[in-house]
mmCIF file of C-alpha atoms and ligand atoms in Angstrom:
data_model
loop_
_atom_site.group_PDB
_atom_site.id
_atom_site.type_symbol
_atom_site.label_atom_id
_atom_site.label_comp_id
_atom_site.label_asym_id
_atom_site.label_seq_id
_atom_site.Cartn_x
_atom_site.Cartn_y
_atom_site.Cartn_z
ATOM 1 C CA UNK A 263 -0.061 -0.040 -0.027
ATOM 2 C CA UNK A 264 1.000 3.469 -0.594
ATOM 3 C CA UNK A 265 1.226 5.347 2.851
ATOM 4 C CA UNK A 266 1.591 9.040 3.483
ATOM 5 C CA UNK A 267 2.829 9.786 6.997
ATOM 6 C CA UNK A 268 2.199 13.342 8.193
ATOM 7 C CA UNK A 269 3.588 15.397 11.137
ATOM 8 C CA UNK A 270 6.677 13.184 10.900
ATOM 9 C CA UNK A 271 9.333 13.493 13.501
ATOM 10 C CA UNK A 272 12.729 11.676 13.243
ATOM 11 C CA UNK A 273 11.582 9.043 15.718
ATOM 12 C CA UNK A 274 8.321 8.251 13.666
ATOM 13 C CA UNK A 275 10.515 7.680 10.595
ATOM 14 C CA UNK A 276 13.124 5.576 12.468
ATOM 15 C CA UNK A 277 10.532 3.305 14.163
ATOM 16 C CA UNK A 278 8.111 2.904 11.108
ATOM 17 C CA UNK A 279 11.058 2.113 8.857
ATOM 18 C CA UNK A 280 12.348 -0.485 11.326
ATOM 19 C CA UNK A 281 9.099 -2.318 11.544
ATOM 20 C CA UNK A 282 8.298 -1.940 7.776
ATOM 21 C CA UNK A 283 11.517 -3.774 6.744
ATOM 22 C CA UNK A 284 9.703 -7.093 6.306
ATOM 23 C CA UNK A 285 6.404 -5.681 5.226
ATOM 24 C CA UNK A 286 7.671 -3.545 2.357
ATOM 25 C CA UNK A 287 5.119 -0.915 2.230
ATOM 26 C CA UNK A 288 5.693 2.211 0.146
ATOM 27 C CA UNK A 289 5.878 4.899 2.753
ATOM 28 C CA UNK A 290 6.299 8.679 2.178
ATOM 29 C CA UNK A 291 7.128 10.846 5.113
ATOM 30 C CA UNK A 292 5.955 14.460 5.309
ATOM 31 C CA UNK A 293 7.025 16.814 8.098
ATOM 32 C CA UNK A 294 3.944 19.060 7.542
ATOM 33 C CA UNK A 295 0.843 18.451 9.356
ATOM 34 C CA UNK A 296 -2.363 17.268 7.442
ATOM 35 C CA UNK A 297 -5.191 19.823 7.259
ATOM 36 C CA UNK A 298 -7.300 21.281 4.661
ATOM 37 C CA UNK A 299 -4.222 23.231 3.192
ATOM 38 C CA UNK A 300 -2.067 20.268 2.740
ATOM 39 C CA UNK A 301 -4.490 17.634 1.283
ATOM 40 C CA UNK A 302 -2.901 17.896 -2.115
ATOM 41 C CA UNK A 303 -0.015 15.855 -0.814
ATOM 42 C CA UNK A 304 -2.363 12.903 -0.458
ATOM 43 C CA UNK A 305 -3.060 12.242 -4.115
ATOM 44 C CA UNK A 306 -2.160 8.610 -5.204
ATOM 45 C CA UNK A 307 -1.972 7.367 -1.536
ATOM 46 C CA UNK A 308 -4.254 4.704 -0.081
ATOM 47 C CA UNK A 309 -3.518 5.484 3.491
ATOM 48 C CA UNK A 310 -2.820 8.696 5.539
ATOM 49 C CA UNK A 311 -1.083 8.101 8.705
ATOM 50 C CA UNK A 312 -1.547 11.005 11.211
ATOM 51 C CA UNK A 313 -1.001 12.095 14.689
ATOM 52 C CA UNK A 314 -2.630 14.299 17.604
ATOM 53 C CA UNK A 315 -2.390 17.627 15.920
ATOM 54 C CA UNK A 316 -3.363 16.811 12.272
ATOM 55 C CA UNK A 317 -6.748 18.238 11.700
ATOM 56 C CA UNK A 318 -9.107 15.953 9.968
ATOM 57 C CA UNK A 319 -12.211 18.174 9.751
ATOM 58 C CA UNK A 320 -14.973 17.890 7.147
ATOM 59 C CA UNK A 321 -12.984 19.996 4.506
ATOM 60 C CA UNK A 322 -9.930 17.851 4.971
ATOM 61 C CA UNK A 323 -12.007 14.603 4.822
ATOM 62 C CA UNK A 324 -13.804 15.511 1.708
ATOM 63 C CA UNK A 325 -10.510 16.111 -0.100
ATOM 64 C CA UNK A 326 -8.954 12.968 1.161
ATOM 65 C CA UNK A 327 -12.058 11.056 -0.161
ATOM 66 C CA UNK A 328 -11.694 12.756 -3.580
ATOM 67 C CA UNK A 329 -8.007 12.047 -3.699
ATOM 68 C CA UNK A 330 -8.583 8.398 -3.449
ATOM 69 C CA UNK A 331 -7.471 7.834 0.286
ATOM 70 C CA UNK A 332 -9.377 4.823 1.853
ATOM 71 C CA UNK A 333 -7.824 4.488 5.287
ATOM 72 C CA UNK A 334 -6.990 7.052 8.059
ATOM 73 C CA UNK A 335 -4.419 5.355 10.322
ATOM 74 C CA UNK A 336 -4.021 7.372 13.664
ATOM 75 C CA UNK A 337 -0.844 6.474 15.448
ATOM 76 C CA UNK A 338 -2.243 7.637 18.680
ATOM 77 C CA UNK A 339 -5.168 6.762 21.059
ATOM 78 C CA UNK A 340 -7.333 9.792 20.954
ATOM 79 C CA UNK A 341 -9.404 10.543 17.906
ATOM 80 C CA UNK A 342 -10.944 13.842 18.820
ATOM 81 C CA UNK A 343 -9.136 15.565 15.972
ATOM 82 C CA UNK A 344 -11.150 13.433 13.276
ATOM 83 C CA UNK A 345 -14.664 14.546 12.488
ATOM 84 C CA UNK A 346 -16.011 10.945 12.797
ATOM 85 C CA UNK A 347 -19.644 11.543 11.596
ATOM 86 C CA UNK A 348 -18.128 13.098 8.317
ATOM 87 C CA UNK A 349 -15.724 10.263 8.022
ATOM 88 C CA UNK A 350 -18.455 7.551 8.438
ATOM 89 C CA UNK A 351 -20.720 9.493 5.868
ATOM 90 C CA UNK A 352 -17.775 9.454 3.352
ATOM 91 C CA UNK A 353 -16.944 5.744 3.963
ATOM 92 C CA UNK A 354 -13.505 6.590 5.121
ATOM 93 C CA UNK A 355 -12.208 3.847 7.427
ATOM 94 C CA UNK A 356 -10.394 5.212 10.753
ATOM 95 C CA UNK A 357 -8.153 3.104 12.747
ATOM 96 C CA UNK A 358 -6.130 3.967 15.876
ATOM 97 C CA UNK A 359 -3.575 2.785 18.460
ATOM 98 C CA UNK A 360 -5.882 2.385 21.583
ATOM 99 C CA UNK A 361 -3.121 1.280 23.792
ATOM 100 C CA UNK A 362 0.592 1.222 23.301
ATOM 101 C CA UNK A 363 2.037 1.757 26.561
ATOM 102 C CA UNK A 364 -0.373 3.271 29.295
ATOM 103 C CA UNK A 365 2.642 3.108 31.581
ATOM 104 C CA UNK A 366 4.472 5.585 29.560
ATOM 105 C CA UNK A 367 1.789 8.269 29.982
ATOM 106 C CA UNK A 368 1.128 7.417 33.649
ATOM 107 C CA UNK A 369 4.842 7.627 34.481
ATOM 108 C CA UNK A 370 5.083 11.026 32.924
ATOM 109 C CA UNK A 371 2.101 12.182 34.969
ATOM 110 C CA UNK A 372 4.059 11.118 37.968
ATOM 111 C CA UNK A 373 7.206 12.682 36.703
ATOM 112 C CA UNK A 374 5.216 16.102 36.539
ATOM 113 C CA UNK A 375 3.986 15.598 40.072
ATOM 114 C CA UNK A 376 7.543 14.735 41.466
ATOM 115 C CA UNK A 377 9.162 17.805 39.592
ATOM 116 C CA UNK A 378 6.546 20.250 40.644
ATOM 117 C CA UNK A 379 6.567 18.926 44.223
ATOM 118 C CA UNK A 380 10.314 18.522 44.794
ATOM 119 C CA UNK A 381 11.484 21.133 42.361
ATOM 120 C CA UNK A 382 14.353 19.047 40.863
ATOM 121 C CA UNK A 383 14.270 21.200 37.760
ATOM 122 C CA UNK A 384 15.116 24.203 39.805
ATOM 123 C CA UNK A 385 17.787 22.413 41.847
ATOM 124 C CA UNK A 386 19.368 21.228 38.688
ATOM 125 C CA UNK A 387 19.673 24.924 37.210
ATOM 126 C CA UNK A 388 20.779 26.293 40.642
ATOM 127 C CA UNK A 389 23.536 23.828 41.043
ATOM 128 C CA UNK A 390 24.791 24.350 37.554
ATOM 129 C CA UNK A 391 25.335 27.917 38.670
ATOM 130 C CA UNK A 392 27.049 27.100 41.883
ATOM 131 C CA UNK A 393 23.889 27.878 43.869
ATOM 132 C CA UNK A 394 23.636 25.193 46.637
ATOM 133 C CA UNK A 395 20.916 26.954 48.578
ATOM 134 C CA UNK A 396 17.746 25.034 49.671
ATOM 135 C CA UNK A 397 15.775 28.360 49.677
ATOM 136 C CA UNK A 398 12.160 27.877 48.579
ATOM 137 C CA UNK A 399 12.664 24.171 47.599
ATOM 138 C CA UNK A 400 10.437 22.696 50.250
ATOM 139 C CA UNK A 401 8.068 20.038 48.943
ATOM 140 C CA UNK A 402 5.559 17.719 50.624
ATOM 141 C CA UNK A 403 5.365 13.887 51.267
ATOM 142 C CA UNK A 404 3.163 12.101 48.767
ATOM 143 C CA UNK A 405 2.597 9.511 51.424
ATOM 144 C CA UNK A 406 -1.015 9.608 52.787
ATOM 145 C CA UNK A 407 -1.988 12.498 50.440
ATOM 146 C CA UNK A 408 -5.340 12.137 48.625
ATOM 147 C CA UNK A 409 -4.943 11.759 44.822
ATOM 148 C CA UNK A 410 -8.129 12.261 42.730
ATOM 149 C CA UNK A 411 -8.018 10.352 39.336
ATOM 150 C CA UNK A 412 -10.550 11.356 36.768
ATOM 151 C CA UNK A 413 -10.794 8.546 34.268
ATOM 152 C CA UNK A 414 -9.587 5.139 35.379
ATOM 153 C CA UNK A 415 -9.041 3.471 31.957
ATOM 154 C CA UNK A 416 -5.803 2.070 30.837
ATOM 155 C CA UNK A 417 -3.668 5.024 31.687
ATOM 156 C CA UNK A 418 -5.686 6.019 34.756
ATOM 157 C CA UNK A 419 -5.321 2.486 36.108
ATOM 158 C CA UNK A 420 -1.569 2.411 35.556
ATOM 159 C CA UNK A 421 -1.449 5.890 37.261
ATOM 160 C CA UNK A 422 -3.416 4.552 40.282
ATOM 161 C CA UNK A 423 -1.290 1.570 40.651
ATOM 162 C CA UNK A 424 1.933 3.851 40.926
ATOM 163 C CA UNK A 425 0.298 6.357 43.404
ATOM 164 C CA UNK A 426 -0.729 3.444 45.455
ATOM 165 C CA UNK A 427 2.845 2.486 45.745
ATOM 166 C CA UNK A 428 3.580 5.933 47.119
ATOM 167 C CA UNK A 429 1.093 5.245 49.936
ATOM 168 C CA UNK A 430 -1.519 7.835 48.701
ATOM 169 C CA UNK A 431 -5.224 7.399 49.300
ATOM 170 C CA UNK A 432 -6.834 7.347 45.856
ATOM 171 C CA UNK A 433 -10.425 8.500 44.929
ATOM 172 C CA UNK A 434 -11.600 8.163 41.479
ATOM 173 C CA UNK A 435 -14.403 9.314 39.174
ATOM 174 C CA UNK A 436 -15.384 7.288 36.119
ATOM 175 C CA UNK A 437 -18.451 6.389 34.337
ATOM 176 C CA UNK A 438 -17.264 2.708 34.563
ATOM 177 C CA UNK A 439 -15.867 1.443 37.891
ATOM 178 C CA UNK A 440 -12.870 -0.967 37.754
ATOM 179 C CA UNK A 441 -13.284 -4.000 40.077
ATOM 180 C CA UNK A 442 -9.511 -4.523 40.238
ATOM 181 C CA UNK A 443 -8.818 -1.046 41.276
ATOM 182 C CA UNK A 444 -11.613 -1.218 43.902
ATOM 183 C CA UNK A 445 -9.894 -4.317 45.212
ATOM 184 C CA UNK A 446 -6.675 -2.364 45.512
ATOM 185 C CA UNK A 447 -8.327 0.163 47.660
ATOM 186 C CA UNK A 448 -9.298 2.795 45.164
ATOM 187 C CA UNK A 449 -12.655 4.461 46.232
ATOM 188 C CA UNK A 450 -14.962 5.600 43.409
ATOM 189 C CA UNK A 451 -16.761 8.935 44.536
ATOM 190 C CA UNK A 452 -18.938 11.590 42.661
ATOM 191 C CA UNK A 453 -16.873 14.188 40.791
ATOM 192 C CA UNK A 454 -17.719 17.014 43.246
ATOM 193 C CA UNK A 455 -16.398 14.978 46.174
ATOM 194 C CA UNK A 456 -13.255 14.207 44.297
ATOM 195 C CA UNK A 457 -12.683 17.869 43.517
ATOM 196 C CA UNK A 458 -13.205 18.847 47.084
ATOM 197 C CA UNK A 459 -11.197 16.272 48.735
ATOM 198 C CA UNK A 460 -8.070 15.808 46.622
ATOM 199 C CA UNK A 461 -4.557 17.241 47.149
ATOM 200 C CA UNK A 462 -3.559 16.210 43.667
ATOM 201 C CA UNK A 463 -6.120 15.784 40.730
ATOM 202 C CA UNK A 464 -4.786 13.851 37.556
ATOM 203 C CA UNK A 465 -6.827 13.783 34.370
ATOM 204 C CA UNK A 466 -7.051 10.668 32.374
ATOM 205 C CA UNK A 467 -10.395 10.745 30.710
ATOM 206 C CA UNK A 468 -10.792 11.408 26.767
ATOM 207 C CA UNK A 469 -11.876 14.710 25.429
ATOM 208 C CA UNK A 470 -15.590 14.459 24.541
ATOM 209 C CA UNK A 471 -18.431 17.025 24.410
ATOM 210 C CA UNK A 472 -19.085 15.852 28.112
ATOM 211 C CA UNK A 473 -15.467 16.541 29.372
ATOM 212 C CA UNK A 474 -14.723 19.667 27.214
ATOM 213 C CA UNK A 475 -13.582 22.389 29.683
ATOM 214 C CA UNK A 476 -14.615 20.046 32.657
ATOM 215 C CA UNK A 477 -11.960 22.019 34.645
ATOM 216 C CA UNK A 478 -13.498 25.351 34.576
ATOM 217 C CA UNK A 479 -14.184 28.178 37.143
ATOM 218 C CA UNK A 480 -16.939 26.224 38.852
ATOM 219 C CA UNK A 481 -14.840 22.965 39.285
ATOM 220 C CA UNK A 482 -11.739 24.974 40.347
ATOM 221 C CA UNK A 483 -13.737 26.867 43.047
ATOM 222 C CA UNK A 484 -14.704 23.376 44.400
ATOM 223 C CA UNK A 485 -11.033 22.287 44.777
ATOM 224 C CA UNK A 486 -8.802 22.534 47.933
ATOM 225 C CA UNK A 487 -6.685 25.624 48.087
ATOM 226 C CA UNK A 488 -3.326 24.950 46.767
ATOM 227 C CA UNK A 489 -4.462 21.797 44.834
ATOM 228 C CA UNK A 490 -1.948 20.225 42.296
ATOM 229 C CA UNK A 491 -3.492 19.734 38.906
ATOM 230 C CA UNK A 492 -2.059 17.363 36.368
ATOM 231 C CA UNK A 493 -3.159 16.970 32.710
ATOM 232 C CA UNK A 494 -1.640 14.450 30.413
ATOM 233 C CA UNK A 495 -4.816 13.723 28.533
ATOM 234 C CA UNK A 496 -6.032 16.556 26.314
ATOM 235 C CA UNK A 497 -5.598 20.248 26.604
ATOM 236 C CA UNK A 498 -9.347 21.215 26.221
ATOM 237 C CA UNK A 499 -10.232 19.433 29.357
ATOM 238 C CA UNK A 500 -9.145 22.572 31.195
ATOM 239 C CA UNK A 501 -10.418 26.022 30.371
ATOM 240 C CA UNK A 502 -7.152 28.045 30.094
ATOM 241 C CA UNK A 503 -8.403 31.418 31.160
ATOM 242 C CA UNK A 504 -10.005 30.021 34.239
ATOM 243 C CA UNK A 505 -6.954 28.075 35.433
ATOM 244 C CA UNK A 506 -4.811 31.251 34.862
ATOM 245 C CA UNK A 507 -7.317 33.093 37.202
ATOM 246 C CA UNK A 508 -7.054 30.212 39.690
ATOM 247 C CA UNK A 509 -3.188 30.286 39.604
ATOM 248 C CA UNK A 510 -3.269 34.047 40.144
ATOM 249 C CA UNK A 511 -5.592 33.715 43.197
ATOM 250 C CA UNK A 512 -3.421 30.865 44.536
ATOM 251 C CA UNK A 513 -6.395 28.452 44.419
ATOM 252 C CA UNK A 514 -4.194 26.195 42.278
ATOM 253 C CA UNK A 515 -0.829 25.555 43.945
ATOM 254 C CA UNK A 516 0.694 23.730 41.049
ATOM 255 C CA UNK A 517 -0.187 22.889 37.564
ATOM 256 C CA UNK A 518 1.567 20.215 35.454
ATOM 257 C CA UNK A 519 0.453 19.888 31.789
ATOM 258 C CA UNK A 520 1.594 17.885 28.828
ATOM 259 C CA UNK A 521 -1.132 19.020 26.791
ATOM 260 C CA UNK A 522 -2.763 22.393 25.996
ATOM 261 C CA UNK A 523 -5.863 23.541 24.098
ATOM 262 C CA UNK A 524 -4.072 25.491 21.480
ATOM 263 C CA UNK A 525 -0.953 23.168 21.332
ATOM 264 C CA UNK A 526 -1.066 22.410 17.516
ATOM 265 C CA UNK A 527 0.403 25.935 16.885
ATOM 266 C CA UNK A 528 3.223 25.346 19.274
ATOM 267 C CA UNK A 529 3.939 21.685 20.395
ATOM 268 C CA UNK A 530 6.648 19.586 18.706
ATOM 269 C CA UNK A 531 8.140 22.548 17.059
ATOM 270 C CA UNK A 532 11.311 24.555 17.779
ATOM 271 C CA UNK A 533 10.060 28.125 18.169
ATOM 272 C CA UNK A 534 12.973 29.413 20.255
ATOM 273 C CA UNK A 535 13.721 32.057 17.603
ATOM 274 C CA UNK A 536 10.099 32.991 17.066
ATOM 275 C CA UNK A 537 7.746 35.463 18.603
ATOM 276 C CA UNK A 538 5.235 33.253 20.288
ATOM 277 C CA UNK A 539 1.776 34.668 19.273
ATOM 278 C CA UNK A 540 -0.264 32.970 22.153
ATOM 279 C CA UNK A 541 -0.807 35.213 25.140
ATOM 280 C CA UNK A 542 -2.380 32.324 27.324
ATOM 281 C CA UNK A 543 0.550 29.937 26.974
ATOM 282 C CA UNK A 544 3.041 32.850 27.695
ATOM 283 C CA UNK A 545 0.977 33.707 30.885
ATOM 284 C CA UNK A 546 1.154 30.058 31.863
ATOM 285 C CA UNK A 547 4.892 29.920 31.264
ATOM 286 C CA UNK A 548 5.397 32.998 33.565
ATOM 287 C CA UNK A 549 4.088 31.127 36.651
ATOM 288 C CA UNK A 550 6.884 29.568 38.819
ATOM 289 C CA UNK A 551 4.464 26.767 39.801
ATOM 290 C CA UNK A 552 3.506 25.708 36.335
ATOM 291 C CA UNK A 553 5.314 22.900 34.426
ATOM 292 C CA UNK A 554 4.600 22.341 30.662
ATOM 293 C CA UNK A 555 5.927 19.552 28.653
ATOM 294 C CA UNK A 556 5.019 19.552 24.924
ATOM 295 C CA UNK A 557 2.906 16.312 24.564
ATOM 296 C CA UNK A 558 5.795 14.002 25.432
ATOM 297 C CA UNK A 559 4.106 11.714 27.763
ATOM 298 C CA UNK A 560 3.953 8.842 25.155
ATOM 299 C CA UNK A 561 7.596 9.245 24.163
ATOM 300 C CA UNK A 562 9.342 6.102 25.428
ATOM 301 C CA UNK A 563 11.094 3.452 23.446
ATOM 302 C CA UNK A 564 8.583 0.942 24.282
ATOM 303 C CA UNK A 565 5.641 3.009 23.295
ATOM 304 C CA UNK A 566 7.192 4.080 20.002
ATOM 305 C CA UNK A 567 7.897 0.532 19.120
ATOM 306 C CA UNK A 568 4.368 -0.429 20.035
ATOM 307 C CA UNK A 569 2.899 2.613 18.002
ATOM 308 C CA UNK A 570 4.854 1.623 14.857
ATOM 309 C CA UNK A 571 3.897 -2.097 15.077
ATOM 310 C CA UNK A 572 0.230 -1.506 15.856
ATOM 311 C CA UNK A 573 0.001 1.107 13.012
ATOM 312 C CA UNK A 574 1.471 -1.122 10.425
ATOM 313 C CA UNK A 575 -0.692 -4.147 11.730
ATOM 314 C CA UNK A 576 -3.855 -2.093 11.336
ATOM 315 C CA UNK A 577 -2.902 -1.086 7.873
ATOM 316 C CA UNK A 578 -2.123 -4.748 6.905
ATOM 317 C CA UNK A 579 -5.400 -5.898 8.224
ATOM 318 C CA UNK A 580 -7.193 -3.230 6.214
ATOM 319 C CA UNK A 581 -5.273 -4.224 3.029
ATOM 320 C CA UNK A 582 -5.999 -8.014 3.624
ATOM 321 C CA UNK A 583 -9.678 -7.358 4.320
ATOM 322 C CA UNK A 584 -9.300 -8.835 7.893
ATOM 323 C CA UNK A 585 -11.442 -7.646 10.752
ATOM 324 C CA UNK A 586 -10.171 -4.210 12.104
ATOM 325 C CA UNK A 587 -9.519 -4.678 15.865
ATOM 326 C CA UNK A 588 -8.678 -1.077 16.312
ATOM 327 C CA UNK A 589 -11.473 0.400 14.182
ATOM 328 C CA UNK A 590 -12.799 3.753 15.381
ATOM 329 C CA UNK A 591 -16.644 3.470 15.006
HETATM 330 P P1 NAD B 79 -9.199 4.517 28.117
HETATM 331 O O1 NAD B 79 -10.250 4.652 26.957
HETATM 332 O O2 NAD B 79 -8.546 3.396 28.438
HETATM 333 O O3 NAD B 79 -9.729 5.297 29.520
HETATM 334 C C1 NAD B 79 -10.495 6.472 29.470
HETATM 335 C C2 NAD B 79 -11.461 6.308 30.566
HETATM 336 O O4 NAD B 79 -12.003 7.514 30.773
HETATM 337 C C3 NAD B 79 -12.515 5.224 30.552
HETATM 338 O O5 NAD B 79 -12.433 4.471 31.857
HETATM 339 C C4 NAD B 79 -13.739 5.894 30.415
HETATM 340 O O6 NAD B 79 -14.813 5.204 31.027
HETATM 341 C C5 NAD B 79 -13.372 7.325 31.204
HETATM 342 N N1 NAD B 79 -14.335 8.332 30.907
HETATM 343 C C6 NAD B 79 -14.982 8.731 29.668
HETATM 344 N N2 NAD B 79 -15.760 9.721 29.894
HETATM 345 C C7 NAD B 79 -15.528 10.154 31.174
HETATM 346 C C8 NAD B 79 -16.029 11.251 32.071
HETATM 347 N N3 NAD B 79 -16.883 12.215 31.543
HETATM 348 N N4 NAD B 79 -15.702 11.364 33.265
HETATM 349 C C9 NAD B 79 -14.788 10.589 33.784
HETATM 350 N N5 NAD B 79 -14.223 9.427 33.171
HETATM 351 C C10 NAD B 79 -14.731 9.335 31.847
HETATM 352 O O7 NAD B 79 -8.043 5.775 27.522
HETATM 353 P P2 NAD B 79 -6.604 5.775 27.988
HETATM 354 O O8 NAD B 79 -5.762 4.930 27.043
HETATM 355 O O9 NAD B 79 -6.532 5.631 29.420
HETATM 356 O O10 NAD B 79 -6.257 7.253 27.540
HETATM 357 C C11 NAD B 79 -6.867 8.330 28.236
HETATM 358 C C12 NAD B 79 -6.602 9.627 27.430
HETATM 359 O O11 NAD B 79 -5.116 9.968 27.627
HETATM 360 C C13 NAD B 79 -6.747 9.537 25.851
HETATM 361 O O12 NAD B 79 -8.155 9.839 25.654
HETATM 362 C C14 NAD B 79 -5.786 10.502 25.364
HETATM 363 O O13 NAD B 79 -6.555 11.808 25.186
HETATM 364 C C15 NAD B 79 -4.836 10.638 26.457
HETATM 365 N N6 NAD B 79 -3.518 10.332 26.039
HETATM 366 C C16 NAD B 79 -2.432 11.212 26.150
HETATM 367 C C17 NAD B 79 -1.194 10.906 25.664
HETATM 368 C C18 NAD B 79 0.032 11.824 25.832
HETATM 369 O O14 NAD B 79 1.012 11.628 25.161
HETATM 370 N N7 NAD B 79 -0.029 12.956 26.654
HETATM 371 C C19 NAD B 79 -0.940 9.504 25.087
HETATM 372 C C20 NAD B 79 -1.983 8.661 25.095
HETATM 373 C C21 NAD B 79 -3.203 9.027 25.512
#
């Protein structure tokens, strides 16, 4: 099959080529993102392979269809960037990688917590400058703190297990309750109770119409003063102007985000010599208690191998008319 890979980074090319050696697909890599402006590049390809910030809206999907594309292979779990009703209407098949390494993302959420709490990023910079002072580096013990987990699917479950190891009390909110997490001591509570009682809140639910801006002014007012909020899920779960107000008023004591609502204009790119045209992200960066990583929670060797393998398997099943285990319906 002829495959066009968009938003290619060197690691995408490296891992896809490694696992394509025995399969022999004809793969073309494009650094540019796929959106309605770049669809001309898809002419003559059977498959487009895309990532989180490629924008497959109605305009893009209609052009893909007229260019002869038959399969959209997401190399990620979330599919909020694809207009699924339009894809269905056009008969475009969409597959994804529902789970590649939940631990990779869960462990990154923990890295954000540990860094914000114990300020190792600040200590690193200080010591490089010969500053061995401990001034303003005080953290808190995770042991016995209450951690609220919103969404206890694959990543949320992996996260609960790690936090359980720290000796935290874990409260969770999900539309589906996991029996194995309950057996481990996780207590499912209503969302309001989770917001009110948690010292740390970590978001692990997908972005849907229900969860869009679920962390807004009302939810923030319900939280403990000085709460730590972690988002490795999708940026639009948080209303950014509202969280900025909550940081300014000291309601939120720490914010760790791997995702950001307007990330597609920023993340994955070196903009160090550019003027950044996004007042909200600049305000967030200005807070000493905010830690931003640019959607790197998935970025481990194990996850990249799995993403490449499952993506190529999905394409092969499609080519061979086999049932699509990772079909987005
Ligand atoms: P999953 O489908 O296994 O779990 C999601 C859970 O959220 C499910 O248990 C579901 O019942 C629950 N849920 C759905 N709606 C909810 C709601 N309104 N309130 C509370 N819970 C709700 O998905 P996963 O593999 O655990 O991934 C979770 C999210 O993590 C993905 O949707 C994706 O957005 C994000 N993600 C981020 C990265 C990254 O690199 N930062 C990588 C992979 C996935």
